[in-house]
mmCIF file of C-alpha atoms in Angstrom:
data_model
loop_
_atom_site.group_PDB
_atom_site.id
_atom_site.type_symbol
_atom_site.label_atom_id
_atom_site.label_comp_id
_atom_site.label_asym_id
_atom_site.label_seq_id
_atom_site.Cartn_x
_atom_site.Cartn_y
_atom_site.Cartn_z
ATOM 1 C CA UNK O 6 0.123 -0.136 -0.193
ATOM 2 C CA UNK O 7 1.230 3.313 -0.864
ATOM 3 C CA UNK O 8 1.392 6.597 1.373
ATOM 4 C CA UNK O 9 1.564 10.400 0.697
ATOM 5 C CA UNK O 10 5.163 9.285 2.116
ATOM 6 C CA UNK O 11 5.515 7.246 0.073
ATOM 7 C CA UNK O 12 4.565 9.339 -2.976
ATOM 8 C CA UNK O 13 6.255 12.576 -1.773
ATOM 9 C CA UNK O 14 9.802 10.397 -1.859
ATOM 10 C CA UNK O 15 9.405 9.044 -4.592
ATOM 11 C CA UNK O 16 8.236 13.100 -6.178
ATOM 12 C CA UNK O 17 11.330 14.871 -4.466
ATOM 13 C CA UNK O 18 13.733 11.803 -5.787
ATOM 14 C CA UNK O 19 13.087 12.101 -9.804
ATOM 15 C CA UNK O 20 13.213 16.089 -9.158
ATOM 16 C CA UNK O 21 16.721 15.405 -7.194
ATOM 17 C CA UNK O 22 16.167 16.653 -3.751
ATOM 18 C CA UNK O 23 15.787 15.830 -0.359
ATOM 19 C CA UNK O 24 13.120 16.940 2.374
ATOM 20 C CA UNK O 25 12.532 19.241 4.404
ATOM 21 C CA UNK O 26 10.720 17.810 6.837
ATOM 22 C CA UNK O 27 8.691 21.272 10.340
ATOM 23 C CA UNK O 28 7.796 19.905 13.262
ATOM 24 C CA UNK O 29 5.349 22.085 15.232
ATOM 25 C CA UNK O 30 2.877 21.057 18.162
ATOM 26 C CA UNK O 31 -0.267 19.816 18.202
ATOM 27 C CA UNK O 32 -2.214 22.853 19.789
ATOM 28 C CA UNK O 33 0.623 25.344 20.810
ATOM 29 C CA UNK O 34 0.014 28.182 21.760
ATOM 30 C CA UNK O 35 -3.772 27.642 20.263
ATOM 31 C CA UNK O 36 -6.002 24.529 18.117
ATOM 32 C CA UNK O 37 -6.653 28.084 15.903
ATOM 33 C CA UNK O 38 -2.853 29.745 15.310
ATOM 34 C CA UNK O 39 -2.373 25.728 15.420
ATOM 35 C CA UNK O 40 -4.459 25.153 12.467
ATOM 36 C CA UNK O 41 -2.522 28.246 10.800
ATOM 37 C CA UNK O 42 0.838 27.256 11.419
ATOM 38 C CA UNK O 43 -0.152 23.781 9.885
ATOM 39 C CA UNK O 44 -1.777 25.376 7.062
ATOM 40 C CA UNK O 45 0.646 27.614 6.083
ATOM 41 C CA UNK O 46 3.413 25.026 5.884
ATOM 42 C CA UNK O 47 3.304 23.418 2.623
ATOM 43 C CA UNK O 48 3.439 26.990 0.624
ATOM 44 C CA UNK O 49 6.239 28.306 2.907
ATOM 45 C CA UNK O 50 8.435 24.575 1.199
ATOM 46 C CA UNK O 51 7.396 22.518 3.682
ATOM 47 C CA UNK O 52 7.390 18.890 2.491
ATOM 48 C CA UNK O 53 6.281 16.623 4.773
ATOM 49 C CA UNK O 54 4.800 17.640 8.145
ATOM 50 C CA UNK O 55 5.715 16.108 11.952
ATOM 51 C CA UNK O 56 2.898 17.572 14.020
ATOM 52 C CA UNK O 57 3.369 16.881 18.042
ATOM 53 C CA UNK O 58 0.906 15.006 19.692
ATOM 54 C CA UNK O 59 1.579 16.523 23.500
ATOM 55 C CA UNK O 60 2.603 14.774 26.389
ATOM 56 C CA UNK O 61 2.332 15.622 30.332
ATOM 57 C CA UNK O 62 6.290 13.771 30.668
ATOM 58 C CA UNK O 63 7.868 14.146 27.275
ATOM 59 C CA UNK O 64 11.238 12.479 28.296
ATOM 60 C CA UNK O 65 13.210 13.508 25.242
ATOM 61 C CA UNK O 66 12.548 17.070 24.303
ATOM 62 C CA UNK O 67 14.330 19.345 24.765
ATOM 63 C CA UNK O 68 13.071 22.628 26.742
ATOM 64 C CA UNK O 69 11.662 24.595 23.457
ATOM 65 C CA UNK O 70 9.243 21.816 22.527
ATOM 66 C CA UNK O 71 8.378 20.515 26.424
ATOM 67 C CA UNK O 72 6.776 24.285 26.788
ATOM 68 C CA UNK O 73 5.497 23.814 23.314
ATOM 69 C CA UNK O 74 3.617 20.906 25.377
ATOM 70 C CA UNK O 75 2.968 22.470 28.562
ATOM 71 C CA UNK O 76 1.320 25.775 25.952
ATOM 72 C CA UNK O 77 -1.170 22.847 24.294
ATOM 73 C CA UNK O 78 -2.075 21.017 26.936
ATOM 74 C CA UNK O 79 -2.667 24.355 28.735
ATOM 75 C CA UNK O 80 -4.582 25.187 25.505
ATOM 76 C CA UNK O 81 -6.846 21.497 26.728
ATOM 77 C CA UNK O 82 -5.199 20.118 23.710
ATOM 78 C CA UNK O 83 -6.058 16.480 23.083
ATOM 79 C CA UNK O 84 -5.379 13.943 20.908
ATOM 80 C CA UNK O 85 -8.676 13.951 19.177
ATOM 81 C CA UNK O 86 -8.667 18.064 19.047
ATOM 82 C CA UNK O 87 -5.077 17.290 17.342
ATOM 83 C CA UNK O 88 -7.543 14.503 14.681
ATOM 84 C CA UNK O 89 -9.492 16.791 14.405
ATOM 85 C CA UNK O 90 -6.786 19.355 13.755
ATOM 86 C CA UNK O 91 -5.647 16.389 11.024
ATOM 87 C CA UNK O 92 -8.731 16.547 9.777
ATOM 88 C CA UNK O 93 -8.875 20.019 9.000
ATOM 89 C CA UNK O 94 -6.294 20.477 6.813
ATOM 90 C CA UNK O 95 -6.305 17.621 5.143
ATOM 91 C CA UNK O 96 -9.953 20.155 4.449
ATOM 92 C CA UNK O 97 -7.762 21.996 1.836
ATOM 93 C CA UNK O 98 -4.654 19.791 1.333
ATOM 94 C CA UNK O 99 -4.637 15.751 0.702
ATOM 95 C CA UNK O 100 -1.678 15.746 -0.479
ATOM 96 C CA UNK O 101 1.236 17.362 2.637
ATOM 97 C CA UNK O 102 2.334 13.974 4.384
ATOM 98 C CA UNK O 103 1.326 14.300 7.931
ATOM 99 C CA UNK O 104 3.175 12.457 10.893
ATOM 100 C CA UNK O 105 1.856 12.277 14.227
ATOM 101 C CA UNK O 106 5.662 12.379 16.774
ATOM 102 C CA UNK O 107 4.895 11.611 20.201
ATOM 103 C CA UNK O 108 4.135 9.079 23.177
ATOM 104 C CA UNK O 109 2.344 5.497 22.946
ATOM 105 C CA UNK O 110 0.806 6.743 25.997
ATOM 106 C CA UNK O 111 -2.303 9.233 24.889
ATOM 107 C CA UNK O 112 -2.391 6.403 22.175
ATOM 108 C CA UNK O 113 -3.289 3.572 24.970
ATOM 109 C CA UNK O 114 -5.367 5.725 27.070
ATOM 110 C CA UNK O 115 -6.648 6.882 24.045
ATOM 111 C CA UNK O 116 -7.609 2.683 22.396
ATOM 112 C CA UNK O 117 -4.875 1.600 20.134
ATOM 113 C CA UNK O 118 -7.214 0.271 17.398
ATOM 114 C CA UNK O 119 -9.769 3.239 17.719
ATOM 115 C CA UNK O 120 -7.283 5.791 17.531
ATOM 116 C CA UNK O 121 -5.486 3.863 14.356
ATOM 117 C CA UNK O 122 -9.280 4.159 12.665
ATOM 118 C CA UNK O 123 -10.038 7.529 14.083
ATOM 119 C CA UNK O 124 -6.364 8.772 12.347
ATOM 120 C CA UNK O 125 -6.858 7.051 9.498
ATOM 121 C CA UNK O 126 -9.971 8.631 8.264
ATOM 122 C CA UNK O 127 -8.798 12.077 9.988
ATOM 123 C CA UNK O 128 -5.857 12.283 6.856
ATOM 124 C CA UNK O 129 -2.398 10.411 9.002
ATOM 125 C CA UNK O 130 -0.224 9.443 7.117
ATOM 126 C CA UNK O 131 2.289 7.877 9.688
ATOM 127 C CA UNK O 132 3.727 7.613 13.301
ATOM 128 C CA UNK O 133 6.034 8.432 15.389
ATOM 129 C CA UNK O 134 6.986 6.871 18.779
ATOM 130 C CA UNK O 135 9.446 7.364 20.507
ATOM 131 C CA UNK O 136 9.068 4.992 22.909
ATOM 132 C CA UNK O 137 8.392 2.087 21.688
ATOM 133 C CA UNK O 138 11.295 0.179 21.312
ATOM 134 C CA UNK O 139 11.121 -2.671 18.082
ATOM 135 C CA UNK O 140 10.818 -6.010 21.433
ATOM 136 C CA UNK O 141 7.326 -4.351 21.758
ATOM 137 C CA UNK O 142 6.008 -3.765 17.782
ATOM 138 C CA UNK O 143 2.538 -6.257 18.118
ATOM 139 C CA UNK O 144 1.314 -3.032 20.580
ATOM 140 C CA UNK O 145 1.223 -0.270 18.404
ATOM 141 C CA UNK O 146 3.906 -0.566 14.849
ATOM 142 C CA UNK O 147 1.780 -3.971 13.812
ATOM 143 C CA UNK O 148 -1.341 -3.221 13.915
ATOM 144 C CA UNK O 149 -0.705 0.964 12.634
ATOM 145 C CA UNK O 150 1.346 -1.242 9.563
ATOM 146 C CA UNK O 151 -2.383 -3.131 9.003
ATOM 147 C CA UNK O 152 -3.821 -0.307 9.225
ATOM 148 C CA UNK O 153 -2.015 1.714 6.130
ATOM 149 C CA UNK O 154 0.230 3.402 8.492
ATOM 150 C CA UNK O 155 3.556 3.531 8.106
ATOM 151 C CA UNK O 156 5.382 3.258 11.550
ATOM 152 C CA UNK O 157 8.624 5.613 11.302
ATOM 153 C CA UNK O 158 11.426 4.613 13.390
ATOM 154 C CA UNK O 159 13.847 6.827 15.241
ATOM 155 C CA UNK O 160 17.238 5.559 14.584
ATOM 156 C CA UNK O 161 21.084 7.373 17.120
ATOM 157 C CA UNK O 162 24.424 7.670 16.875
ATOM 158 C CA UNK O 163 24.363 4.157 20.055
ATOM 159 C CA UNK O 164 22.068 3.010 16.856
ATOM 160 C CA UNK O 165 24.833 -0.165 15.697
ATOM 161 C CA UNK O 166 25.437 -2.534 13.416
ATOM 162 C CA UNK O 167 23.209 -5.177 15.663
ATOM 163 C CA UNK O 168 20.815 -3.085 16.328
ATOM 164 C CA UNK O 169 19.597 -1.553 13.371
ATOM 165 C CA UNK O 170 18.804 -4.603 11.899
ATOM 166 C CA UNK O 171 16.203 -4.664 14.616
ATOM 167 C CA UNK O 172 14.893 -1.122 14.234
ATOM 168 C CA UNK O 173 14.270 -1.711 10.918
ATOM 169 C CA UNK O 174 12.546 -4.502 11.160
ATOM 170 C CA UNK O 175 9.025 -2.925 10.903
ATOM 171 C CA UNK O 176 9.821 0.555 9.758
ATOM 172 C CA UNK O 177 8.099 2.293 6.050
ATOM 173 C CA UNK O 178 8.222 5.540 4.752
ATOM 174 C CA UNK O 179 11.740 6.933 6.355
ATOM 175 C CA UNK O 180 13.919 5.720 9.105
ATOM 176 C CA UNK O 181 14.350 9.404 11.179
ATOM 177 C CA UNK O 182 18.347 9.347 11.693
ATOM 178 C CA UNK O 183 18.494 11.653 15.002
ATOM 179 C CA UNK O 184 21.741 13.040 14.670
ATOM 180 C CA UNK O 185 23.503 13.724 17.900
ATOM 181 C CA UNK O 186 22.772 12.421 21.630
ATOM 182 C CA UNK O 187 20.410 13.350 24.186
ATOM 183 C CA UNK O 188 16.627 16.246 23.849
ATOM 184 C CA UNK O 189 16.446 18.088 21.272
ATOM 185 C CA UNK O 190 16.965 21.743 20.546
ATOM 186 C CA UNK O 191 21.162 20.752 22.216
ATOM 187 C CA UNK O 192 23.748 20.724 20.130
ATOM 188 C CA UNK O 193 24.353 20.867 16.803
ATOM 189 C CA UNK O 194 24.771 18.777 13.418
ATOM 190 C CA UNK O 195 28.166 17.308 12.107
ATOM 191 C CA UNK O 196 27.244 17.195 8.141
ATOM 192 C CA UNK O 197 30.271 14.600 7.587
ATOM 193 C CA UNK O 198 29.571 12.255 11.058
ATOM 194 C CA UNK O 199 26.829 12.507 9.741
ATOM 195 C CA UNK O 200 26.831 11.852 5.968
ATOM 196 C CA UNK O 201 29.093 8.752 7.154
ATOM 197 C CA UNK O 202 26.427 7.461 10.036
ATOM 198 C CA UNK O 203 22.931 7.452 6.718
ATOM 199 C CA UNK O 204 25.924 6.171 4.766
ATOM 200 C CA UNK O 205 25.887 2.994 6.923
ATOM 201 C CA UNK O 206 21.626 2.813 7.488
ATOM 202 C CA UNK O 207 21.389 3.068 3.354
ATOM 203 C CA UNK O 208 23.617 -0.561 3.350
ATOM 204 C CA UNK O 209 20.874 -1.896 5.252
ATOM 205 C CA UNK O 210 17.510 -0.525 4.331
ATOM 206 C CA UNK O 211 16.345 0.970 1.099
ATOM 207 C CA UNK O 212 14.860 3.692 3.217
ATOM 208 C CA UNK O 213 14.804 7.302 2.093
ATOM 209 C CA UNK O 214 16.758 8.367 6.003
ATOM 210 C CA UNK O 215 16.026 11.673 7.243
ATOM 211 C CA UNK O 216 17.776 13.617 10.115
ATOM 212 C CA UNK O 217 17.052 16.214 13.127
ATOM 213 C CA UNK O 218 18.173 17.685 16.098
ATOM 214 C CA UNK O 219 20.322 19.676 15.564
ATOM 215 C CA UNK O 220 19.305 21.482 12.705
ATOM 216 C CA UNK O 221 19.257 25.372 13.024
ATOM 217 C CA UNK O 222 20.155 27.280 10.238
ATOM 218 C CA UNK O 223 19.355 27.427 5.850
ATOM 219 C CA UNK O 224 23.303 27.418 5.525
ATOM 220 C CA UNK O 225 23.138 23.920 7.811
ATOM 221 C CA UNK O 226 19.679 22.015 6.175
ATOM 222 C CA UNK O 227 21.638 22.640 3.020
ATOM 223 C CA UNK O 228 24.418 20.069 4.532
ATOM 224 C CA UNK O 229 22.661 18.133 5.634
ATOM 225 C CA UNK O 230 20.011 18.014 2.635
ATOM 226 C CA UNK O 231 23.632 16.955 0.842
ATOM 227 C CA UNK O 232 24.421 13.246 2.907
ATOM 228 C CA UNK O 233 20.335 12.559 3.946
ATOM 229 C CA UNK O 234 16.988 12.025 2.059
ATOM 230 C CA UNK O 235 15.797 14.595 4.032
ATOM 231 C CA UNK O 236 16.343 17.388 7.247
ATOM 232 C CA UNK O 237 14.016 17.525 9.751
ATOM 233 C CA UNK O 238 13.567 20.826 12.085
ATOM 234 C CA UNK O 239 11.677 21.151 15.219
ATOM 235 C CA UNK O 240 13.240 23.236 17.768
ATOM 236 C CA UNK O 241 13.924 26.157 16.048
ATOM 237 C CA UNK O 242 10.845 26.407 14.748
ATOM 238 C CA UNK O 243 9.271 26.042 18.068
ATOM 239 C CA UNK O 244 11.518 28.740 19.504
ATOM 240 C CA UNK O 245 10.299 31.427 16.750
ATOM 241 C CA UNK O 246 7.036 30.235 17.278
ATOM 242 C CA UNK O 247 7.603 31.192 20.897
ATOM 243 C CA UNK O 248 9.106 34.548 20.694
ATOM 244 C CA UNK O 249 6.613 36.050 18.849
ATOM 245 C CA UNK O 250 3.984 34.943 20.922
ATOM 246 C CA UNK O 251 2.972 37.991 24.363
ATOM 247 C CA UNK O 252 3.624 37.715 28.011
ATOM 248 C CA UNK O 253 1.383 35.456 28.571
ATOM 249 C CA UNK O 254 1.982 33.324 25.675
ATOM 250 C CA UNK O 255 -0.300 33.768 23.400
ATOM 251 C CA UNK O 256 -0.713 33.871 19.602
ATOM 252 C CA UNK O 257 -0.051 38.218 18.497
ATOM 253 C CA UNK O 258 0.835 39.153 14.756
ATOM 254 C CA UNK O 259 2.946 38.069 13.603
ATOM 255 C CA UNK O 260 3.638 34.289 15.092
ATOM 256 C CA UNK O 261 1.951 32.380 12.087
ATOM 257 C CA UNK O 262 4.244 35.334 9.849
ATOM 258 C CA UNK O 263 7.574 34.292 12.530
ATOM 259 C CA UNK O 264 7.294 30.607 12.056
ATOM 260 C CA UNK O 265 6.718 30.763 7.769
ATOM 261 C CA UNK O 266 9.672 33.066 7.933
ATOM 262 C CA UNK O 267 12.184 30.943 8.799
ATOM 263 C CA UNK O 268 9.991 27.957 7.491
ATOM 264 C CA UNK O 269 10.697 29.882 3.476
ATOM 265 C CA UNK O 270 14.827 30.145 5.363
ATOM 266 C CA UNK O 271 15.303 26.348 5.824
ATOM 267 C CA UNK O 272 13.432 25.681 2.259
ATOM 268 C CA UNK O 273 15.753 27.431 0.660
ATOM 269 C CA UNK O 274 18.757 26.117 1.862
ATOM 270 C CA UNK O 275 17.561 22.672 1.036
ATOM 271 C CA UNK O 276 16.777 22.993 -2.104
ATOM 272 C CA UNK O 277 20.396 24.464 -2.284
ATOM 273 C CA UNK O 278 21.725 21.506 -1.161
ATOM 274 C CA UNK O 279 19.889 20.017 -4.869
ATOM 275 C CA UNK O 280 20.978 22.929 -6.992
ATOM 276 C CA UNK O 281 25.079 22.037 -5.703
ATOM 277 C CA UNK O 282 24.689 18.522 -5.849
ATOM 278 C CA UNK O 283 24.034 19.722 -9.272
#
C-alpha cells in the first residue's frame, strides 16, 4: 500500500532533492493558531509535516518542545483535538504527508484500535512513537502498518550495526536519524559525521533516511540535505513561535509569519543542496 509519504519521496527523488520536514506541536499556543500554522507550512516549503502530540511527561524532548507541549495542554489540546486538527488541514490539502510524533501513553489511553481507525480517517500518514522499542512492535507498530499507516523508527549515533536490523525490521515511510545524542534542541549536527551515519544506515535499508536534531540554520539544512533524503527541523521553529507570543504566552499578529519566514529560509537551504549537487 502506497502512502502519501511514499508518494512524496518518489516525487522528490525525480526532482533530485531532499525533503524538508517540519515539526510543530499540535495546539501550540492554541488550536486555531496551530491550524493556521500547519496550513501555512506547505506553501512556505515544507514537504512533510510532523505534528507533536502533547504529553505531560515528554522525556526525550528539550526545553523548547517541552514548553510547547505545556502551552498546548494548557490550551486544552487532547489527542482527539489533535486528530480534529489533522482533519481540518485535510479539507484543503490532500497531498502533504502528515506524521504524528510523540509518546505511546496518550494512544494507549485513547485505545489503540480506536486511535488507528480515527487517525486513518482524519488523514494521518505515519507515526513516530519515541518510547516504543522494536521489542514491543505488537503493541502499535504492527497494527498501525496493517491499518495502512507508516511506522517511522528512530536510529541514533548509538544504534550499532547489530541493533540496526531490529530497528529497521518493521519500519516504513522513512528512517529518522537523530544526529546527536541527548534531548531535542541541544547541540548542532556535524554534516560529515551525519554523512557517514546515513551511508551506514543505507547499507541496511532502501528506505529514505531523514536527519533531525541540531538543524537551526539554512546552511545547516543545506549541508544535511546533501547527505540525507531529508532534513528535519523542530526546535528552531518552536523557538521562533515562542518568541512571537505575548507575555501571557498567547499568539500575536506576528506568530504565523515568524514561523513561516523561518520555514521559507530553511526550505531554501534544503533546495540549495540540490542546486549544489547538480
